[in-house]
Amino acid sequence: MGWLMKFVNSSIGKKFVMALTGSLLIMFLCVHLIGNLTLYFGEEAFNSYVSTLDIVKPIVRVVEFILALIFIFHIYFGVVLWFNNKKAKPVRYKINASSDSSTLSSRWMIWTGGFVLIFLVMHLSTFWYAFNFSGEVEIDGVHQYYIIVTDWFKDPVYASVYVLAMIFLGFHLNHGFQSFFQTFGWNHKKYMPLIKKLGTLYAIIVSLGFASLPIYFFISSLGDK
Amino acid sequence: MIKLESKVPEGKLADKWMNYKFKMKVVNPANKRKYDIIVIGSGLAGASAAATMGELGYKVKVFTFHDSSRRAHSIAAQGGINAAKNYQNDADSVFRLFYDTIKGGDFRSREANTYRLAEVSNNIIDQCVAQGVPFAREYGGTLANRSFGGAQVSRTFYARGETGQQLLLGAYSSMNRQVKLGNVEIFPRREFLDIVLVNDHAQGVIVRNLLNGNIEKYSAQAVILATGGYSNVYFLSTNAMNSNTTAIWRAHKQGAAFANPCYTQIHPTCLPVHGEGQSKLVLMSESLRNDGRIWVSKKAGDTRSPDKITEDERDYYLERKYPAFGNLVPRDVASRNAKYVCDEGRGVGGGRAVYLDFSDAFHRIGKDGVKDKYGNLFDMYKNITGVDPYEIPMQIYPAPHYTMGGLWVDYNLMSNIPGLFVLGEANFSDHGANRLGASALMQGLSDGYFIIPYTIGNYLVTENPEKVGTDGSEFKEAERAVEDNIQKLLSLNGKQTVDEIHKRLGNILIDKVGMSRSEKGLVEAIQQIKELRNEFWKDAKLVGRADDLNLTLERAGRVADFLELGELMAVDALHRNESCGGHFREEYETPEGEAMRRDDEFAYVAAWEFEDVGKWQLNKEPLVFENVELAARSYK
Amino acid sequence: MNNENLNLALHIWRQESREAKGKFEEFIVTVSPDASILEMLDEINNRLEKEGKIPIAFESDCREGICGACGFVVNGRQHGPLPKTATCQLHMRNFKDGETIYLEPMRATPFPIIKDLIVDRSAFDKIQQSGAFISFNTGSAPDANAILVPKEAADASLDAAECIGCGACVAACINASAMLFVGAKVSQFALLPQGQLEKYERVQEMVAAMDEAGFGSCTNTYACEAECPKGISVINIAMMNRDFIVSKFRSKEVES
């Protein structure tokens, strides 16, 4: 395994880990979003989706564990790379003209990623914790998943943080999507422009898809009052 | 009086190099590592020599004043490299390349050397392809060729307009491989300041570390100078800012003969000078003359814009004087005539530039057609001048570009100092009085890859120079002399900067020892240069310290040498009472205004021996032509 | 060619040595729009020398944009604001009268400042010495046309080989990554049939040397490509990544 450690410790190796974990997370987000969108089909649809997952809990646990590893690797290597890069370029130029040569989303990966991480912690401590450990998921034999989620979404603070995080996630994905192609070496004159557009489209769909939920439920809740 | 032995081997022209290689002494492979060799300069000649000698097993030290050996000025060569491959099936041959080269040089080079150059040209292409130089290719995967001035066959290999860069990077990569293998050691940011002779043999060098000013000594059993040409003596030239004559000049002052210093090439299609602050001139490909028409106003001091000057007020002087060749006359003829019309005050706005006009080409093949052919050159012109050449005719003026003269070397490429070899543009050897396009790269690489690795072995075995350390008195003396010179320079505290004096030297030279020379002008030039040199040593102003990165000091040392070389160029030009190649004497022109060569009196190499500053002894190496007939050039 | 002269306020980084602390020094100049930015510095230096002051140290050689010796940061942009233009080719007509211009050396830990605007780029040489070559001794080459090279491959290789080694990619990168440079050097050979034999060893050696020198890693911002005076494409980085990853997962590597 020495070769693998050597590989992972090289600059391109670290990038490779970032790209590999990033691409897996991109796929995970897609699945996650499809699940979430069942919220639009009403209480029953969402509850049955979540309870289906509950039935295959052992598998979900394994997946969650792998997912956690992927996140940890992605975050750990991201931070290590960031520190190394800081060390390689500690002094900035007097005039900051970096926007003339690169995009904001590419330069702000550590910050957009960081914000998404903070959100992730919050997200886990609300939904994931509530679904798994709070014991509030079932009252009188009725699943409470839908209620829990929509209640949170009706909270203006939570909803705005959620939406903001999704915007950051969008920027993160916008760069990350095409970036993993580049890191894997799949850059081609003919296809790369298309991949970049697909990445932007994917980033918009995912961030809008997720963000639409709190917006929808928050706005609906205004009507309830 | 020095002895000039050309050491050309016996036999028929085509067999000489083969005979030499058979008869030469070779160094046993195991013994090669016992030899230290110093290479000064890391351009095509220096890098290729270092790489190949490293491969053979010699211990090579390479010195360059650049921060990286890859920056040598060979990198700026655009057009291509000649070789007698005959890949185009157009009846090319080694003999034809040899003949074109020697004729292009106006029969002022040594037959055997020039023939050998043509002979190894083919190996160069093989070598460069093997090491991964991305030459232009045909769709079938074979190498592409283009044609170039002075030849009727298509034999020039190229890599876009960056052939020099690609060839240099090839040699650099081969040298890097030897660095990794431990055979070559590179010393960047070191400027050669003197050669050290032990028992009259070149055995070491004194260099200055440009970062901290340390004077360093290195010893070896042979020293190779591959330091390029001296066009920067003119201040404004197409050479790089740091190109200089110091290495060959200091060797010359130690006894190496300087051959044909007056043979300089002035390229006709360069961008004109924009003002006092101009630092160097930029070359544009000569191919522009294929479609552009050169003209000036018939009136002196005409300041009207070109579109206001009507057709019958224009003088297409090349087409008028040379109806057969028109705008495509050779470089020297085009350059000289541009000077004449500007001297008459008929240059653009009365200044020093002529128009290169594409209006006819726009009519004939359209602006798009011109763009296809010359788009990159037009863009470059616009970028530099800020003027759109599609709208307003280009302005051009000739600029010093290459120096055929250099240190005298024999067939082994060794100077008259045993153990001191000189390669590439720094020597005088292969181009005679004029160099053809795409031949400079060829010479640099042939010297480095294919000639010096053989001839140096022969020298090492024959002379068996001993290994000397750097503690001997010769090294100490040389070091002291170098340090004294630096102190002397730094003590100058006059009123003129080094650049100002250099510019004045350049003005004298371009005016009187440039495209067109006369006895009167040369006598004046010698006097003026002597005075300017005295002025330099009294009135120059230097700043900074010796033990620091000091760009002023670096320039001052180089200009001090230029001030001595400039005089020798004028002395050589004055003595050569004929016109040949890049050397045109106004007194020696045919009634038709052509260069008048005088083969009966001047078919020799003028090798100048240094006696004292401003004092030289002339030595002549007669040139014998057994295989070619001396023909006169005519472009009418 | 005969526009009005420009009046400019220049703030130029002055630093005596590697260890010394640097600062910006202001120069008020009047300059011809036809002068290049380096010619403007020449004029300032001439003036400084006349006053007995130490001139501004900067590097340049060919002044035709091919040697790669020049290069500093002009208002935050490596080689100045024009695309595909080296500093020596940057003319003052691209600036406005009355403008304030900041000139700084390239900033990157592997490129320590030597003096004023001069930095030490020898790390680039070390990387190339580690493997940027085809192992081929002089004299052993077959006839040049014995090796057929597809035109496309030769052109793509030349696209990469045009790199002038100026360091702009490192200077422009927020991470001081040298991957465009190294990618170009790796691809230049990897694209040619002659370069195939050593392809994997080469990329490993060169990436190791690059990491050793302390360059940052690539986060695909592509600022390098935007600031490269030769417009070298980031596709070269992708090719290097691919070759490197493949080289590491090849059975030969796993066994060793």
Tab-separated table of N, CA, C and O in Angstrom, chain B residues 39-55 60-64 68-72 74 127 131 164 167-179 184 186 224-227 423-424 444-445 447-450 452-453, chain C residues 138:
chain	number	residue	atom	x	y	z
B	39	VAL	N	32.233	24.953	-20.641
B	39	VAL	CA	31.509	25.541	-21.763
B	39	VAL	C	30.937	26.879	-21.302
B	39	VAL	O	30.256	26.937	-20.277
B	40	ILE	N	31.249	27.920	-22.043
B	40	ILE	CA	30.686	29.232	-21.720
B	40	ILE	C	29.569	29.507	-22.716
B	40	ILE	O	29.797	29.555	-23.916
B	41	GLY	N	28.372	29.689	-22.194
B	41	GLY	CA	27.231	29.939	-23.070
B	41	GLY	C	26.389	28.687	-23.213
B	41	GLY	O	26.914	27.574	-23.277
B	42	SER	N	25.068	28.888	-23.230
B	42	SER	CA	24.181	27.721	-23.262
B	42	SER	C	23.154	27.849	-24.372
B	42	SER	O	22.045	27.369	-24.262
B	43	GLY	N	23.540	28.516	-25.450
B	43	GLY	CA	22.650	28.576	-26.608
B	43	GLY	C	22.731	27.281	-27.387
B	43	GLY	O	23.135	26.249	-26.841
B	44	LEU	N	22.351	27.336	-28.652
B	44	LEU	CA	22.349	26.106	-29.443
B	44	LEU	C	23.703	25.426	-29.419
B	44	LEU	O	23.803	24.223	-29.180
B	45	ALA	N	24.762	26.191	-29.681
B	45	ALA	CA	26.083	25.575	-29.761
B	45	ALA	C	26.529	25.069	-28.389
B	45	ALA	O	26.967	23.923	-28.252
B	46	GLY	N	26.406	25.900	-27.384
B	46	GLY	CA	26.882	25.532	-26.049
B	46	GLY	C	26.105	24.373	-25.456
B	46	GLY	O	26.685	23.409	-24.942
B	47	ALA	N	24.776	24.435	-25.542
B	47	ALA	CA	23.955	23.387	-24.933
B	47	ALA	C	24.144	22.065	-25.659
B	47	ALA	O	24.253	21.007	-25.034
B	48	SER	N	24.194	22.116	-26.995
B	48	SER	CA	24.344	20.856	-27.728
B	48	SER	C	25.732	20.257	-27.470
B	48	SER	O	25.871	19.037	-27.335
B	49	ALA	N	26.742	21.118	-27.386
B	49	ALA	CA	28.087	20.610	-27.096
B	49	ALA	C	28.125	19.986	-25.704
B	49	ALA	O	28.648	18.878	-25.519
B	50	ALA	N	27.542	20.670	-24.725
B	50	ALA	CA	27.563	20.161	-23.355
B	50	ALA	C	26.829	18.827	-23.268
B	50	ALA	O	27.295	17.879	-22.633
B	51	ALA	N	25.668	18.763	-23.935
B	51	ALA	CA	24.876	17.531	-23.877
B	51	ALA	C	25.668	16.367	-24.464
B	51	ALA	O	25.787	15.301	-23.845
B	52	THR	N	26.232	16.588	-25.637
B	52	THR	CA	26.910	15.483	-26.312
B	52	THR	C	28.181	15.083	-25.580
B	52	THR	O	28.480	13.896	-25.441
B	53	MET	N	28.921	16.055	-25.095
B	53	MET	CA	30.141	15.693	-24.369
B	53	MET	C	29.794	15.003	-23.055
B	53	MET	O	30.514	14.107	-22.614
B	54	GLY	N	28.684	15.384	-22.461
B	54	GLY	CA	28.210	14.688	-21.271
B	54	GLY	C	27.884	13.237	-21.584
B	54	GLY	O	28.249	12.319	-20.849
B	55	GLU	N	27.202	13.040	-22.710
B	55	GLU	CA	26.869	11.671	-23.121
B	55	GLU	C	28.135	10.834	-23.308
B	55	GLU	O	28.166	9.644	-22.995
B	60	VAL	N	31.450	18.020	-17.632
B	60	VAL	CA	31.248	19.320	-18.270
B	60	VAL	C	30.657	20.327	-17.293
B	60	VAL	O	29.735	20.003	-16.539
B	61	LYS	N	31.216	21.518	-17.303
B	61	LYS	CA	30.637	22.618	-16.531
B	61	LYS	C	30.165	23.679	-17.514
B	61	LYS	O	30.923	24.128	-18.362
B	62	VAL	N	28.898	24.060	-17.403
B	62	VAL	CA	28.335	25.055	-18.316
B	62	VAL	C	28.054	26.339	-17.542
B	62	VAL	O	27.451	26.299	-16.471
B	63	PHE	N	28.482	27.453	-18.108
B	63	PHE	CA	28.252	28.743	-17.457
B	63	PHE	C	27.367	29.614	-18.345
B	63	PHE	O	27.587	29.692	-19.550
B	64	THR	N	26.396	30.257	-17.731
B	64	THR	CA	25.560	31.184	-18.484
B	64	THR	C	25.245	32.385	-17.608
B	64	THR	O	25.099	32.241	-16.400
B	68	SER	N	18.423	31.045	-16.394
B	68	SER	CA	18.239	29.660	-16.827
B	68	SER	C	18.912	29.498	-18.170
B	68	SER	O	18.857	30.396	-19.008
B	69	SER	N	19.525	28.342	-18.378
B	69	SER	CA	20.263	28.159	-19.633
B	69	SER	C	19.336	28.172	-20.839
B	69	SER	O	19.786	28.313	-21.960
B	70	ARG	N	18.039	28.038	-20.605
B	70	ARG	CA	17.125	28.006	-21.735
B	70	ARG	C	16.896	29.378	-22.370
B	70	ARG	O	16.226	29.486	-23.377
B	71	ARG	N	17.402	30.452	-21.765
B	71	ARG	CA	17.041	31.773	-22.264
B	71	ARG	C	18.000	32.338	-23.314
B	71	ARG	O	17.823	33.448	-23.787
B	72	ALA	N	19.035	31.576	-23.647
B	72	ALA	CA	20.011	32.079	-24.611
B	72	ALA	C	19.316	32.581	-25.877
B	72	ALA	O	18.231	32.122	-26.223
B	74	SER	N	19.569	32.175	-28.964
B	74	SER	CA	19.190	31.260	-30.057
B	74	SER	C	17.678	31.089	-30.075
B	74	SER	O	17.084	30.800	-31.110
B	127	GLN	N	18.800	13.943	-35.293
B	127	GLN	CA	19.000	14.069	-33.853
B	127	GLN	C	17.846	14.836	-33.203
B	127	GLN	O	17.304	14.426	-32.180
B	131	GLN	N	15.003	13.560	-30.392
B	131	GLN	CA	14.860	14.110	-29.036
B	131	GLN	C	13.540	14.846	-28.838
B	131	GLN	O	13.297	15.406	-27.769
B	164	GLY	N	13.971	28.378	-33.618
B	164	GLY	CA	15.104	28.521	-32.695
B	164	GLY	C	14.727	28.083	-31.298
B	164	GLY	O	15.477	27.375	-30.613
B	167	LEU	N	14.477	24.218	-31.186
B	167	LEU	CA	15.777	23.556	-31.251
B	167	LEU	C	16.553	23.775	-29.954
B	167	LEU	O	17.223	22.876	-29.448
B	168	LEU	N	16.450	24.981	-29.426
B	168	LEU	CA	17.172	25.250	-28.182
B	168	LEU	C	16.602	24.405	-27.046
B	168	LEU	O	17.339	23.832	-26.250
B	169	LEU	N	15.270	24.322	-26.991
B	169	LEU	CA	14.678	23.511	-25.927
B	169	LEU	C	15.064	22.045	-26.092
B	169	LEU	O	15.216	21.322	-25.103
B	170	GLY	N	15.243	21.611	-27.335
B	170	GLY	CA	15.707	20.245	-27.568
B	170	GLY	C	17.105	20.032	-26.997
B	170	GLY	O	17.360	19.074	-26.261
B	171	ALA	N	17.996	20.955	-27.315
B	171	ALA	CA	19.369	20.833	-26.811
B	171	ALA	C	19.388	20.963	-25.294
B	171	ALA	O	20.111	20.255	-24.587
B	172	TYR	N	18.549	21.870	-24.800
B	172	TYR	CA	18.440	22.088	-23.355
B	172	TYR	C	17.952	20.815	-22.664
B	172	TYR	O	18.449	20.433	-21.605
B	173	SER	N	16.994	20.128	-23.293
B	173	SER	CA	16.474	18.911	-22.662
B	173	SER	C	17.556	17.820	-22.635
B	173	SER	O	17.709	17.121	-21.641
B	174	SER	N	18.324	17.733	-23.718
B	174	SER	CA	19.408	16.743	-23.726
B	174	SER	C	20.452	17.076	-22.663
B	174	SER	O	21.002	16.189	-22.014
B	175	MET	N	20.689	18.365	-22.512
B	175	MET	CA	21.661	18.783	-21.499
B	175	MET	C	21.109	18.482	-20.095
B	175	MET	O	21.844	18.009	-19.222
B	176	ASN	N	19.816	18.718	-19.907
B	176	ASN	CA	19.211	18.436	-18.607
B	176	ASN	C	19.333	16.966	-18.235
B	176	ASN	O	19.519	16.612	-17.075
B	177	ARG	N	19.225	16.126	-19.252
B	177	ARG	CA	19.360	14.691	-18.995
B	177	ARG	C	20.747	14.406	-18.441
B	177	ARG	O	20.913	13.613	-17.511
B	178	GLN	N	21.746	15.074	-18.995
B	178	GLN	CA	23.107	14.862	-18.512
B	178	GLN	C	23.325	15.488	-17.136
B	178	GLN	O	24.162	15.023	-16.359
B	179	VAL	N	22.560	16.538	-16.844
B	179	VAL	CA	22.635	17.111	-15.494
B	179	VAL	C	22.144	16.070	-14.499
B	179	VAL	O	22.756	15.819	-13.465
B	184	VAL	N	26.919	16.741	-16.441
B	184	VAL	CA	26.963	18.172	-16.729
B	184	VAL	C	26.511	18.925	-15.482
B	184	VAL	O	25.574	18.525	-14.806
B	186	ILE	N	25.463	22.835	-14.337
B	186	ILE	CA	25.164	24.154	-14.901
B	186	ILE	C	25.356	25.228	-13.838
B	186	ILE	O	24.903	25.073	-12.700
B	224	ILE	N	35.503	25.957	-23.876
B	224	ILE	CA	34.744	26.199	-25.100
B	224	ILE	C	33.959	27.501	-24.939
B	224	ILE	O	33.237	27.684	-23.958
B	225	LEU	N	34.111	28.394	-25.893
B	225	LEU	CA	33.304	29.614	-25.893
B	225	LEU	C	32.186	29.446	-26.915
B	225	LEU	O	32.442	29.163	-28.075
B	226	ALA	N	30.964	29.589	-26.464
B	226	ALA	CA	29.824	29.520	-27.380
B	226	ALA	C	28.908	30.667	-26.975
B	226	ALA	O	27.808	30.466	-26.485
B	227	THR	N	29.418	31.867	-27.160
B	227	THR	CA	28.780	33.034	-26.544
B	227	THR	C	28.100	33.958	-27.540
B	227	THR	O	27.733	35.073	-27.194
B	423	LEU	N	32.604	28.052	-30.720
B	423	LEU	CA	31.521	27.464	-31.502
B	423	LEU	C	30.450	28.492	-31.843
B	423	LEU	O	30.281	29.495	-31.169
B	424	GLY	N	29.699	28.168	-32.888
B	424	GLY	CA	28.519	28.954	-33.231
B	424	GLY	C	28.863	30.341	-33.742
B	424	GLY	O	29.904	30.542	-34.370
B	444	GLY	N	25.191	26.366	-35.397
B	444	GLY	CA	25.300	26.198	-33.946
B	444	GLY	C	25.212	24.727	-33.559
B	444	GLY	O	26.015	24.215	-32.775
B	445	LEU	N	24.237	24.042	-34.124
B	445	LEU	CA	24.034	22.647	-33.744
B	445	LEU	C	25.073	21.722	-34.350
B	445	LEU	O	25.460	20.725	-33.732
B	447	ASP	N	28.197	22.475	-34.936
B	447	ASP	CA	29.391	22.638	-34.104
B	447	ASP	C	29.255	21.873	-32.795
B	447	ASP	O	30.175	21.205	-32.346
B	448	GLY	N	28.077	21.992	-32.180
B	448	GLY	CA	27.895	21.435	-30.842
B	448	GLY	C	27.657	19.938	-30.815
B	448	GLY	O	28.269	19.213	-30.032
B	449	TYR	N	26.760	19.461	-31.670
B	449	TYR	CA	26.427	18.032	-31.622
B	449	TYR	C	27.479	17.167	-32.320
B	449	TYR	O	27.753	16.051	-31.904
B	450	PHE	N	27.987	17.661	-33.444
B	450	PHE	CA	28.711	16.728	-34.317
B	450	PHE	C	30.182	17.035	-34.576
B	450	PHE	O	30.868	16.209	-35.124
B	452	ILE	N	32.515	19.358	-32.324
B	452	ILE	CA	33.358	19.496	-31.136
B	452	ILE	C	33.541	18.181	-30.383
B	452	ILE	O	34.631	17.905	-29.871
B	453	PRO	N	32.510	17.310	-30.300
B	453	PRO	CA	32.736	16.066	-29.550
B	453	PRO	C	33.889	15.237	-30.121
B	453	PRO	O	34.555	14.519	-29.389
C	138	THR	N	23.278	11.493	-28.806
C	138	THR	CA	23.634	12.049	-30.107
C	138	THR	C	24.310	10.979	-30.954
C	138	THR	O	25.164	10.239	-30.459
